[in-house]
């Protein structure tokens, strides 16, 4: 009897305490939702600045949202003498969401990805300067073999405001960051091994770091910069999932609405924001679009690997015509001090089907870095040929010369770094 009485009292207490708490949560949820709708409606005021229409996906079909981070007068190249006067996209990220599987793949697309403007080589981040969102989106669609449903554009002002609205971000700095750009009034100073509580301004500095004043601790090219950004993005997403951050959503949405440009409706923003926030962490992956960095006319470009990216996004891509490996003329030059080194790689490539190969010695030895130079190779076939060569030769330097050579299609110079 006493036990029944105790159980009744506990239930009575829980009922008295639980109902008010539940009511608070309901009010909080309703308040945040109403506030969200009110402020997100403000994003549509800038929808006229986006010159591409949204494409509503079919029910349960994959959704692709393209996010572009732009800034006027930004300079993330590490060259303080060069400043852009247009809205160039410094960060390009594709959110690939599969509603049925409840999976989200966040794919960073290198801003150095090769596109053509008036039949001339250009970098993807230049696309917004040509025809705004429309050209950037169509370029990404062509590069990734997908259809983009929605476009979202943010600038660094919005970036700083968002970070401030969630109370900043705590980051572990694993490289010494010491860079000054007086032209942009950008000064980045963080000690290696330190834990930093970053407000909006400091977060921007961390996010935009590429190199130091003395050229040390440079990130490993565009991919290294992206991985640094992804570390920051993952930390930010983790903070968004905390309850302490959820109650700050009104302030976050308020800061976003002032600077965001998008063709997404208020309903769509709320719909996907809710879907993403409820995903299991194991269903969220971060990746970089597959490809290869190649030098063309003294500039570095990122060539996309269509086959690898189609697997990454589960999309279909038209099969390319097989390269006739026996017709590809290759010269392998030994730039190391190891005798017969080139012949060993010739044998391995022969087993891959490349049989038209000659070997020799590099004019000067030793050569520090292995280099592959392609002559007159179509950009779309270059990554395929490189894939067909397998892991036989892993070079540190690739170059594409647009003019064909009478002697060779590919010249390989083996360096001391070969396959390390």
mmCIF file of C-alpha atoms in Angstrom:
data_model
loop_
_atom_site.group_PDB
_atom_site.id
_atom_site.type_symbol
_atom_site.label_atom_id
_atom_site.label_comp_id
_atom_site.label_asym_id
_atom_site.label_seq_id
_atom_site.Cartn_x
_atom_site.Cartn_y
_atom_site.Cartn_z
ATOM 1 C CA UNK A 1 0.000 0.000 0.000
ATOM 2 C CA UNK A 2 2.836 2.362 0.908
ATOM 3 C CA UNK A 3 4.596 1.562 -2.369
ATOM 4 C CA UNK A 4 1.439 2.353 -4.341
ATOM 5 C CA UNK A 5 1.147 5.637 -2.496
ATOM 6 C CA UNK A 6 4.772 6.513 -3.238
ATOM 7 C CA UNK A 7 4.294 5.672 -6.919
ATOM 8 C CA UNK A 8 1.209 7.861 -7.012
ATOM 9 C CA UNK A 9 3.104 10.771 -5.405
ATOM 10 C CA UNK A 10 6.002 10.431 -7.871
ATOM 11 C CA UNK A 11 3.620 10.397 -10.821
ATOM 12 C CA UNK A 12 1.790 13.369 -9.361
ATOM 13 C CA UNK A 13 5.051 15.321 -8.996
ATOM 14 C CA UNK A 14 6.187 14.372 -12.489
ATOM 15 C CA UNK A 15 2.842 15.402 -13.849
ATOM 16 C CA UNK A 16 2.987 18.783 -12.097
ATOM 17 C CA UNK A 17 6.605 19.434 -13.088
ATOM 18 C CA UNK A 18 6.550 17.750 -16.483
ATOM 19 C CA UNK A 19 3.578 19.576 -17.936
ATOM 20 C CA UNK A 20 5.020 23.070 -17.334
ATOM 21 C CA UNK A 21 8.401 21.958 -18.736
ATOM 22 C CA UNK A 22 6.682 20.472 -21.786
ATOM 23 C CA UNK A 23 4.692 23.660 -22.203
ATOM 24 C CA UNK A 24 7.920 25.682 -22.092
ATOM 25 C CA UNK A 25 9.483 23.481 -24.761
ATOM 26 C CA UNK A 26 6.379 23.778 -26.951
ATOM 27 C CA UNK A 27 6.327 27.557 -26.573
ATOM 28 C CA UNK A 28 10.019 27.693 -27.292
ATOM 29 C CA UNK A 29 9.634 25.551 -30.411
ATOM 30 C CA UNK A 30 6.652 27.561 -31.649
ATOM 31 C CA UNK A 31 8.428 30.825 -30.894
ATOM 32 C CA UNK A 32 11.564 29.791 -32.732
ATOM 33 C CA UNK A 33 9.531 28.535 -35.687
ATOM 34 C CA UNK A 34 7.459 31.717 -35.942
ATOM 35 C CA UNK A 35 10.540 33.862 -35.563
ATOM 36 C CA UNK A 36 12.298 31.751 -38.189
ATOM 37 C CA UNK A 37 9.472 32.180 -40.679
ATOM 38 C CA UNK A 38 9.401 35.921 -40.070
ATOM 39 C CA UNK A 39 13.126 36.434 -40.590
ATOM 40 C CA UNK A 40 13.584 33.856 -43.305
ATOM 41 C CA UNK A 41 10.937 35.624 -45.333
ATOM 42 C CA UNK A 42 13.502 38.409 -45.525
ATOM 43 C CA UNK A 43 15.808 36.184 -47.547
ATOM 44 C CA UNK A 44 13.325 36.316 -50.402
ATOM 45 C CA UNK A 45 13.875 40.068 -50.638
ATOM 46 C CA UNK A 46 17.252 39.273 -52.209
ATOM 47 C CA UNK A 47 16.010 36.406 -54.362
ATOM 48 C CA UNK A 48 15.815 38.822 -57.298
ATOM 49 C CA UNK A 49 19.624 39.023 -57.179
ATOM 50 C CA UNK A 50 19.868 35.293 -57.973
ATOM 51 C CA UNK A 51 19.548 34.891 -61.749
ATOM 52 C CA UNK A 52 18.762 31.169 -61.728
ATOM 53 C CA UNK A 53 15.483 29.499 -60.806
ATOM 54 C CA UNK A 54 15.073 26.790 -58.202
ATOM 55 C CA UNK A 55 14.250 23.289 -59.450
ATOM 56 C CA UNK A 56 11.930 21.535 -56.999
ATOM 57 C CA UNK A 57 12.954 17.863 -56.760
ATOM 58 C CA UNK A 58 10.532 14.982 -57.113
ATOM 59 C CA UNK A 59 9.385 13.327 -53.895
ATOM 60 C CA UNK A 60 12.173 11.335 -52.179
ATOM 61 C CA UNK A 61 14.627 12.163 -54.976
ATOM 62 C CA UNK A 62 18.175 13.406 -54.162
ATOM 63 C CA UNK A 63 18.482 17.135 -53.551
ATOM 64 C CA UNK A 64 21.516 19.238 -54.470
ATOM 65 C CA UNK A 65 22.030 22.605 -52.776
ATOM 66 C CA UNK A 66 24.944 24.719 -54.003
ATOM 67 C CA UNK A 67 26.504 27.053 -51.437
ATOM 68 C CA UNK A 68 28.884 29.768 -52.602
ATOM 69 C CA UNK A 69 30.896 31.922 -50.221
ATOM 70 C CA UNK A 70 31.840 35.165 -51.966
ATOM 71 C CA UNK A 71 33.428 38.442 -51.049
ATOM 72 C CA UNK A 72 34.183 41.702 -52.839
ATOM 73 C CA UNK A 73 37.871 42.511 -52.872
ATOM 74 C CA UNK A 74 38.894 39.212 -51.308
ATOM 75 C CA UNK A 75 42.358 37.773 -51.757
ATOM 76 C CA UNK A 76 42.885 34.193 -50.680
ATOM 77 C CA UNK A 77 45.711 33.485 -53.104
ATOM 78 C CA UNK A 78 48.455 34.452 -50.691
ATOM 79 C CA UNK A 79 49.610 37.224 -53.051
ATOM 80 C CA UNK A 80 49.020 40.505 -51.226
ATOM 81 C CA UNK A 81 49.492 42.484 -54.445
ATOM 82 C CA UNK A 82 46.418 40.941 -56.053
ATOM 83 C CA UNK A 83 42.936 41.921 -54.954
ATOM 84 C CA UNK A 84 39.736 41.054 -56.779
ATOM 85 C CA UNK A 85 37.176 43.771 -57.449
ATOM 86 C CA UNK A 86 34.322 41.364 -58.152
ATOM 87 C CA UNK A 87 32.251 38.806 -56.274
ATOM 88 C CA UNK A 88 34.444 35.761 -56.772
ATOM 89 C CA UNK A 89 33.475 32.519 -55.079
ATOM 90 C CA UNK A 90 36.158 31.666 -52.527
ATOM 91 C CA UNK A 91 34.321 28.619 -51.168
ATOM 92 C CA UNK A 92 32.091 26.336 -53.240
ATOM 93 C CA UNK A 93 30.250 23.533 -51.441
ATOM 94 C CA UNK A 94 27.631 21.100 -52.713
ATOM 95 C CA UNK A 95 25.138 19.620 -50.230
ATOM 96 C CA UNK A 96 23.944 16.313 -51.705
ATOM 97 C CA UNK A 97 21.001 15.032 -49.646
ATOM 98 C CA UNK A 98 19.243 11.687 -50.103
ATOM 99 C CA UNK A 99 15.869 11.849 -48.285
ATOM 100 C CA UNK A 100 15.121 8.132 -48.576
ATOM 101 C CA UNK A 101 18.427 7.041 -47.059
ATOM 102 C CA UNK A 102 18.636 10.102 -44.814
ATOM 103 C CA UNK A 103 22.210 10.684 -45.958
ATOM 104 C CA UNK A 104 24.012 13.985 -46.473
ATOM 105 C CA UNK A 105 27.261 14.299 -48.416
ATOM 106 C CA UNK A 106 28.932 17.686 -48.139
ATOM 107 C CA UNK A 107 31.253 17.956 -51.142
ATOM 108 C CA UNK A 108 33.801 20.758 -51.368
ATOM 109 C CA UNK A 109 34.534 21.724 -54.961
ATOM 110 C CA UNK A 110 37.979 23.265 -55.545
ATOM 111 C CA UNK A 111 37.688 26.855 -56.670
ATOM 112 C CA UNK A 112 40.592 26.197 -59.082
ATOM 113 C CA UNK A 113 38.490 23.677 -61.044
ATOM 114 C CA UNK A 114 38.961 24.128 -64.786
ATOM 115 C CA UNK A 115 36.127 25.712 -66.777
ATOM 116 C CA UNK A 116 36.077 27.423 -70.152
ATOM 117 C CA UNK A 117 35.132 31.064 -70.674
ATOM 118 C CA UNK A 118 35.052 32.071 -74.335
ATOM 119 C CA UNK A 119 36.907 28.806 -75.048
ATOM 120 C CA UNK A 120 39.762 29.860 -72.796
ATOM 121 C CA UNK A 121 40.863 28.174 -69.560
ATOM 122 C CA UNK A 122 39.517 29.796 -66.391
ATOM 123 C CA UNK A 123 38.997 28.861 -62.753
ATOM 124 C CA UNK A 124 35.607 28.016 -61.301
ATOM 125 C CA UNK A 125 35.685 30.849 -58.754
ATOM 126 C CA UNK A 126 35.705 33.291 -61.683
ATOM 127 C CA UNK A 127 32.272 32.044 -62.818
ATOM 128 C CA UNK A 128 30.323 34.433 -60.578
ATOM 129 C CA UNK A 129 32.130 37.342 -62.240
ATOM 130 C CA UNK A 130 30.895 36.219 -65.669
ATOM 131 C CA UNK A 131 27.159 35.786 -65.072
ATOM 132 C CA UNK A 132 26.630 35.487 -61.342
ATOM 133 C CA UNK A 133 24.878 32.480 -59.839
ATOM 134 C CA UNK A 134 23.638 31.231 -63.205
ATOM 135 C CA UNK A 135 27.078 30.596 -64.690
ATOM 136 C CA UNK A 136 28.532 29.224 -61.466
ATOM 137 C CA UNK A 137 25.652 26.772 -61.087
ATOM 138 C CA UNK A 138 25.779 25.600 -64.707
ATOM 139 C CA UNK A 139 29.551 25.160 -64.406
ATOM 140 C CA UNK A 140 29.167 22.998 -61.285
ATOM 141 C CA UNK A 141 26.434 20.966 -62.984
ATOM 142 C CA UNK A 142 28.750 20.258 -65.922
ATOM 143 C CA UNK A 143 31.727 19.459 -63.713
ATOM 144 C CA UNK A 144 29.860 17.154 -61.330
ATOM 145 C CA UNK A 145 27.293 15.686 -63.767
ATOM 146 C CA UNK A 146 24.366 16.603 -61.534
ATOM 147 C CA UNK A 147 21.392 18.955 -61.491
ATOM 148 C CA UNK A 148 21.473 21.672 -58.819
ATOM 149 C CA UNK A 149 18.098 22.297 -57.203
ATOM 150 C CA UNK A 150 18.836 25.321 -55.036
ATOM 151 C CA UNK A 151 21.469 28.060 -54.855
ATOM 152 C CA UNK A 152 22.605 29.891 -51.702
ATOM 153 C CA UNK A 153 25.193 32.662 -51.573
ATOM 154 C CA UNK A 154 26.826 34.190 -48.496
ATOM 155 C CA UNK A 155 29.508 36.799 -47.985
ATOM 156 C CA UNK A 156 32.070 37.224 -45.219
ATOM 157 C CA UNK A 157 29.898 39.744 -43.392
ATOM 158 C CA UNK A 158 27.235 37.075 -43.001
ATOM 159 C CA UNK A 159 29.937 34.551 -42.042
ATOM 160 C CA UNK A 160 31.150 36.756 -39.173
ATOM 161 C CA UNK A 161 27.615 37.477 -38.006
ATOM 162 C CA UNK A 162 26.654 33.792 -37.920
ATOM 163 C CA UNK A 163 29.714 32.840 -35.872
ATOM 164 C CA UNK A 164 29.057 35.686 -33.443
ATOM 165 C CA UNK A 165 25.378 34.739 -33.149
ATOM 166 C CA UNK A 166 26.229 31.194 -31.979
ATOM 167 C CA UNK A 167 28.718 32.494 -29.434
ATOM 168 C CA UNK A 168 31.894 31.778 -31.392
ATOM 169 C CA UNK A 169 33.771 28.552 -32.186
ATOM 170 C CA UNK A 170 36.520 26.737 -30.289
ATOM 171 C CA UNK A 171 39.256 25.420 -32.604
ATOM 172 C CA UNK A 172 42.476 23.509 -32.007
ATOM 173 C CA UNK A 173 45.162 25.128 -34.149
ATOM 174 C CA UNK A 174 47.635 22.549 -35.476
ATOM 175 C CA UNK A 175 49.793 24.911 -37.519
ATOM 176 C CA UNK A 176 51.444 28.218 -36.751
ATOM 177 C CA UNK A 177 49.497 30.891 -38.597
ATOM 178 C CA UNK A 178 51.381 34.126 -39.132
ATOM 179 C CA UNK A 179 50.222 36.174 -42.112
ATOM 180 C CA UNK A 180 49.691 39.880 -42.829
ATOM 181 C CA UNK A 181 47.967 41.460 -45.817
ATOM 182 C CA UNK A 182 47.935 45.238 -45.449
ATOM 183 C CA UNK A 183 45.993 45.714 -48.679
ATOM 184 C CA UNK A 184 42.974 43.903 -47.224
ATOM 185 C CA UNK A 185 43.720 44.776 -43.596
ATOM 186 C CA UNK A 186 43.871 41.028 -42.962
ATOM 187 C CA UNK A 187 46.153 39.944 -40.108
ATOM 188 C CA UNK A 188 46.261 36.302 -38.984
ATOM 189 C CA UNK A 189 48.253 35.270 -35.902
ATOM 190 C CA UNK A 190 47.659 31.940 -34.105
ATOM 191 C CA UNK A 191 50.192 29.775 -32.268
ATOM 192 C CA UNK A 192 50.662 26.118 -33.197
ATOM 193 C CA UNK A 193 49.117 23.748 -30.655
ATOM 194 C CA UNK A 194 46.889 26.414 -29.142
ATOM 195 C CA UNK A 195 43.162 26.218 -28.438
ATOM 196 C CA UNK A 196 41.418 29.330 -29.683
ATOM 197 C CA UNK A 197 37.969 30.669 -28.882
ATOM 198 C CA UNK A 198 37.171 32.420 -32.143
ATOM 199 C CA UNK A 199 34.640 35.196 -32.585
ATOM 200 C CA UNK A 200 33.416 36.106 -36.073
ATOM 201 C CA UNK A 201 36.481 38.149 -37.023
ATOM 202 C CA UNK A 202 38.987 35.593 -35.721
ATOM 203 C CA UNK A 203 37.025 32.741 -37.306
ATOM 204 C CA UNK A 204 37.269 34.458 -40.683
ATOM 205 C CA UNK A 205 41.027 34.781 -40.228
ATOM 206 C CA UNK A 206 41.362 31.081 -39.411
ATOM 207 C CA UNK A 207 39.120 30.118 -42.344
ATOM 208 C CA UNK A 208 41.005 32.218 -44.897
ATOM 209 C CA UNK A 209 44.564 31.328 -43.913
ATOM 210 C CA UNK A 210 46.654 29.888 -46.755
ATOM 211 C CA UNK A 211 50.319 30.628 -46.002
ATOM 212 C CA UNK A 212 52.667 32.461 -43.641
ATOM 213 C CA UNK A 213 54.657 35.618 -44.262
ATOM 214 C CA UNK A 214 57.870 33.600 -44.652
ATOM 215 C CA UNK A 215 56.176 31.025 -46.930
ATOM 216 C CA UNK A 216 56.410 28.311 -44.278
ATOM 217 C CA UNK A 217 53.624 25.936 -43.174
ATOM 218 C CA UNK A 218 51.823 26.450 -46.465
ATOM 219 C CA UNK A 219 48.746 24.286 -46.815
ATOM 220 C CA UNK A 220 49.168 21.575 -49.443
ATOM 221 C CA UNK A 221 47.557 23.496 -52.278
ATOM 222 C CA UNK A 222 43.843 23.898 -52.843
ATOM 223 C CA UNK A 223 43.003 20.516 -51.318
ATOM 224 C CA UNK A 224 44.890 21.402 -48.128
ATOM 225 C CA UNK A 225 42.946 24.671 -47.874
ATOM 226 C CA UNK A 226 39.668 22.803 -48.333
ATOM 227 C CA UNK A 227 40.499 20.271 -45.618
ATOM 228 C CA UNK A 228 41.240 23.141 -43.247
ATOM 229 C CA UNK A 229 37.832 24.627 -44.114
ATOM 230 C CA UNK A 230 36.108 21.270 -43.597
ATOM 231 C CA UNK A 231 37.595 20.943 -40.113
ATOM 232 C CA UNK A 232 36.109 24.324 -39.308
ATOM 233 C CA UNK A 233 32.767 23.444 -40.910
ATOM 234 C CA UNK A 234 32.506 20.172 -38.985
ATOM 235 C CA UNK A 235 33.170 21.960 -35.692
ATOM 236 C CA UNK A 236 30.545 24.562 -36.548
ATOM 237 C CA UNK A 237 27.940 21.932 -37.463
ATOM 238 C CA UNK A 238 28.561 20.107 -34.188
ATOM 239 C CA UNK A 239 27.877 23.313 -32.280
ATOM 240 C CA UNK A 240 24.667 23.890 -34.235
ATOM 241 C CA UNK A 241 23.317 20.575 -32.953
ATOM 242 C CA UNK A 242 23.656 21.563 -29.290
ATOM 243 C CA UNK A 243 20.549 22.682 -27.420
ATOM 244 C CA UNK A 244 22.375 25.776 -26.173
ATOM 245 C CA UNK A 245 22.704 26.795 -29.834
ATOM 246 C CA UNK A 246 19.143 25.864 -30.818
ATOM 247 C CA UNK A 247 17.729 28.539 -28.529
ATOM 248 C CA UNK A 248 19.921 31.034 -30.400
ATOM 249 C CA UNK A 249 18.331 30.199 -33.761
ATOM 250 C CA UNK A 250 16.360 33.455 -33.921
ATOM 251 C CA UNK A 251 19.576 35.483 -33.630
ATOM 252 C CA UNK A 252 21.329 33.217 -36.136
ATOM 253 C CA UNK A 253 18.511 33.484 -38.661
ATOM 254 C CA UNK A 254 18.357 37.228 -38.169
ATOM 255 C CA UNK A 255 22.060 37.575 -39.055
ATOM 256 C CA UNK A 256 21.784 35.254 -42.045
ATOM 257 C CA UNK A 257 18.745 36.990 -43.504
ATOM 258 C CA UNK A 258 20.610 40.275 -43.832
ATOM 259 C CA UNK A 259 23.241 38.947 -46.234
ATOM 260 C CA UNK A 260 22.011 35.731 -47.809
ATOM 261 C CA UNK A 261 21.045 35.539 -51.491
ATOM 262 C CA UNK A 262 19.051 32.459 -52.460
ATOM 263 C CA UNK A 263 16.345 31.089 -54.729
ATOM 264 C CA UNK A 264 15.044 28.886 -51.886
ATOM 265 C CA UNK A 265 11.647 29.642 -50.425
ATOM 266 C CA UNK A 266 11.133 30.130 -46.705
ATOM 267 C CA UNK A 267 9.473 26.731 -46.540
ATOM 268 C CA UNK A 268 12.400 25.012 -48.261
ATOM 269 C CA UNK A 269 14.976 26.635 -45.988
ATOM 270 C CA UNK A 270 13.073 25.475 -42.903
ATOM 271 C CA UNK A 271 12.426 22.039 -44.411
ATOM 272 C CA UNK A 272 16.041 21.208 -45.182
ATOM 273 C CA UNK A 273 17.484 22.934 -42.128
ATOM 274 C CA UNK A 274 15.245 20.727 -39.996
ATOM 275 C CA UNK A 275 16.127 17.600 -41.999
ATOM 276 C CA UNK A 276 19.876 18.210 -41.753
ATOM 277 C CA UNK A 277 19.771 18.971 -38.030
ATOM 278 C CA UNK A 278 18.031 15.641 -37.312
ATOM 279 C CA UNK A 279 20.465 13.446 -39.249
ATOM 280 C CA UNK A 280 22.551 10.863 -37.451
ATOM 281 C CA UNK A 281 26.221 11.889 -37.519
ATOM 282 C CA UNK A 282 27.112 8.585 -39.158
ATOM 283 C CA UNK A 283 24.938 9.583 -42.114
ATOM 284 C CA UNK A 284 26.805 12.851 -42.718
ATOM 285 C CA UNK A 285 30.045 12.714 -44.702
ATOM 286 C CA UNK A 286 32.466 15.369 -45.909
ATOM 287 C CA UNK A 287 34.485 14.901 -49.049
ATOM 288 C CA UNK A 288 36.375 16.716 -51.785
ATOM 289 C CA UNK A 289 35.431 16.381 -55.439
ATOM 290 C CA UNK A 290 37.790 13.902 -57.100
ATOM 291 C CA UNK A 291 40.260 15.223 -59.614
ATOM 292 C CA UNK A 292 43.819 16.132 -60.462
ATOM 293 C CA UNK A 293 45.758 19.405 -60.217
ATOM 294 C CA UNK A 294 47.391 20.184 -63.561
ATOM 295 C CA UNK A 295 49.509 23.095 -64.785
ATOM 296 C CA UNK A 296 48.286 24.827 -67.952
ATOM 297 C CA UNK A 297 50.090 27.901 -69.294
ATOM 298 C CA UNK A 298 51.814 28.552 -65.949
ATOM 299 C CA UNK A 299 48.527 28.354 -64.019
ATOM 300 C CA UNK A 300 47.283 25.509 -61.831
ATOM 301 C CA UNK A 301 43.835 24.049 -62.513
ATOM 302 C CA UNK A 302 41.877 21.188 -60.971
ATOM 303 C CA UNK A 303 40.588 18.690 -63.536
ATOM 304 C CA UNK A 304 37.536 16.727 -62.424
ATOM 305 C CA UNK A 305 37.463 12.927 -62.485
ATOM 306 C CA UNK A 306 33.961 12.249 -63.849
ATOM 307 C CA UNK A 307 33.876 8.539 -63.061
ATOM 308 C CA UNK A 308 35.008 8.964 -59.458
ATOM 309 C CA UNK A 309 32.586 11.831 -58.813
ATOM 310 C CA UNK A 310 29.643 9.912 -60.253
ATOM 311 C CA UNK A 311 30.328 7.203 -57.674
ATOM 312 C CA UNK A 312 30.701 9.842 -54.979
ATOM 313 C CA UNK A 313 27.242 11.273 -55.665
ATOM 314 C CA UNK A 314 25.583 8.128 -56.962
ATOM 315 C CA UNK A 315 24.859 9.834 -60.264
ATOM 316 C CA UNK A 316 25.164 8.478 -63.783
ATOM 317 C CA UNK A 317 27.690 9.763 -66.274
ATOM 318 C CA UNK A 318 28.076 9.008 -69.942
ATOM 319 C CA UNK A 319 30.832 6.491 -70.444
ATOM 320 C CA UNK A 320 33.824 7.928 -72.231
ATOM 321 C CA UNK A 321 35.316 6.168 -75.196
ATOM 322 C CA UNK A 322 38.069 3.848 -74.094
ATOM 323 C CA UNK A 323 41.549 5.203 -74.626
ATOM 324 C CA UNK A 324 43.569 2.997 -76.968
ATOM 325 C CA UNK A 325 46.422 2.445 -74.563
ATOM 326 C CA UNK A 326 48.695 0.861 -77.156
ATOM 327 C CA UNK A 327 48.488 4.091 -79.216
ATOM 328 C CA UNK A 328 49.553 6.352 -76.336
ATOM 329 C CA UNK A 329 53.229 7.208 -76.894
ATOM 330 C CA UNK A 330 55.071 7.524 -73.593
ATOM 331 C CA UNK A 331 58.658 8.414 -72.762
ATOM 332 C CA UNK A 332 59.974 7.674 -69.264
ATOM 333 C CA UNK A 333 63.129 9.522 -68.214
ATOM 334 C CA UNK A 334 65.089 8.522 -65.120
ATOM 335 C CA UNK A 335 65.860 11.600 -63.038
ATOM 336 C CA UNK A 336 67.268 9.620 -60.116
ATOM 337 C CA UNK A 337 70.646 8.025 -59.519
ATOM 338 C CA UNK A 338 69.157 4.518 -59.536
ATOM 339 C CA UNK A 339 70.257 2.546 -62.586
ATOM 340 C CA UNK A 340 67.504 0.957 -64.666
ATOM 341 C CA UNK A 341 64.812 2.756 -62.712
ATOM 342 C CA UNK A 342 62.832 3.831 -65.801
ATOM 343 C CA UNK A 343 62.737 0.305 -67.243
ATOM 344 C CA UNK A 344 61.056 -0.997 -64.093
ATOM 345 C CA UNK A 345 58.187 1.448 -64.526
ATOM 346 C CA UNK A 346 57.979 0.606 -68.237
ATOM 347 C CA UNK A 347 57.392 -3.031 -67.338
ATOM 348 C CA UNK A 348 54.631 -2.094 -64.894
ATOM 349 C CA UNK A 349 52.878 0.137 -67.447
ATOM 350 C CA UNK A 350 53.165 -2.601 -70.062
ATOM 351 C CA UNK A 351 51.098 -4.794 -67.766
ATOM 352 C CA UNK A 352 48.424 -2.060 -67.778
ATOM 353 C CA UNK A 353 48.230 -2.122 -71.579
ATOM 354 C CA UNK A 354 50.551 0.799 -72.354
ATOM 355 C CA UNK A 355 53.032 -0.819 -74.727
ATOM 356 C CA UNK A 356 54.331 2.100 -76.806
ATOM 357 C CA UNK A 357 56.991 3.206 -74.306
ATOM 358 C CA UNK A 358 60.617 4.306 -74.600
ATOM 359 C CA UNK A 359 63.017 4.962 -71.712
ATOM 360 C CA UNK A 360 66.077 7.097 -71.130
ATOM 361 C CA UNK A 361 67.815 9.426 -68.692
ATOM 362 C CA UNK A 362 66.812 12.964 -67.743
ATOM 363 C CA UNK A 363 69.198 15.674 -69.045
ATOM 364 C CA UNK A 364 70.032 16.704 -65.494
ATOM 365 C CA UNK A 365 70.193 14.659 -62.295
ATOM 366 C CA UNK A 366 69.048 14.410 -59.623
ATOM 367 C CA UNK A 367 65.447 15.514 -60.159
ATOM 368 C CA UNK A 368 63.607 16.146 -56.895
ATOM 369 C CA UNK A 369 59.978 16.010 -58.075
ATOM 370 C CA UNK A 370 58.354 13.489 -60.417
ATOM 371 C CA UNK A 371 56.503 15.157 -63.285
ATOM 372 C CA UNK A 372 54.047 13.993 -65.961
ATOM 373 C CA UNK A 373 53.594 16.220 -69.009
ATOM 374 C CA UNK A 374 50.663 15.533 -71.350
ATOM 375 C CA UNK A 375 50.816 16.880 -74.917
ATOM 376 C CA UNK A 376 47.619 17.730 -76.791
ATOM 377 C CA UNK A 377 45.514 15.527 -74.512
ATOM 378 C CA UNK A 378 41.840 16.391 -74.215
ATOM 379 C CA UNK A 379 41.161 17.613 -70.665
ATOM 380 C CA UNK A 380 38.266 15.193 -70.329
ATOM 381 C CA UNK A 381 40.509 12.240 -71.167
ATOM 382 C CA UNK A 382 43.510 13.253 -69.089
ATOM 383 C CA UNK A 383 42.138 11.996 -65.772
ATOM 384 C CA UNK A 384 40.959 8.797 -67.472
ATOM 385 C CA UNK A 385 44.432 8.097 -68.882
ATOM 386 C CA UNK A 386 45.929 8.813 -65.480
ATOM 387 C CA UNK A 387 43.426 6.427 -63.862
ATOM 388 C CA UNK A 388 44.197 3.766 -66.477
ATOM 389 C CA UNK A 389 47.849 4.041 -65.536
ATOM 390 C CA UNK A 390 46.735 3.016 -62.076
ATOM 391 C CA UNK A 391 49.043 3.555 -59.137
ATOM 392 C CA UNK A 392 52.163 2.766 -61.142
ATOM 393 C CA UNK A 393 53.352 6.383 -61.146
ATOM 394 C CA UNK A 394 52.219 8.838 -58.481
ATOM 395 C CA UNK A 395 53.548 12.203 -59.553
ATOM 396 C CA UNK A 396 53.783 15.415 -57.587
ATOM 397 C CA UNK A 397 53.532 17.600 -60.673
ATOM 398 C CA UNK A 398 51.264 17.369 -63.726
ATOM 399 C CA UNK A 399 51.295 19.639 -66.757
ATOM 400 C CA UNK A 400 49.124 19.861 -69.849
ATOM 401 C CA UNK A 401 50.592 21.374 -73.019
ATOM 402 C CA UNK A 402 47.785 22.103 -75.453
ATOM 403 C CA UNK A 403 49.919 21.616 -78.589
ATOM 404 C CA UNK A 404 50.471 18.041 -79.709
ATOM 405 C CA UNK A 405 53.971 16.626 -79.939
ATOM 406 C CA UNK A 406 55.146 14.606 -82.919
ATOM 407 C CA UNK A 407 57.145 12.306 -80.679
ATOM 408 C CA UNK A 408 55.216 11.658 -77.474
ATOM 409 C CA UNK A 409 51.806 12.030 -75.886
ATOM 410 C CA UNK A 410 53.204 11.800 -72.341
ATOM 411 C CA UNK A 411 56.680 12.433 -70.968
ATOM 412 C CA UNK A 412 57.403 11.127 -67.484
ATOM 413 C CA UNK A 413 60.392 12.401 -65.532
ATOM 414 C CA UNK A 414 61.031 10.240 -62.479
ATOM 415 C CA UNK A 415 62.181 12.187 -59.422
ATOM 416 C CA UNK A 416 63.534 11.194 -56.034
ATOM 417 C CA UNK A 417 60.031 11.543 -54.568
ATOM 418 C CA UNK A 418 58.561 8.836 -56.826
ATOM 419 C CA UNK A 419 55.797 6.882 -55.078
ATOM 420 C CA UNK A 420 56.889 8.000 -51.600
#
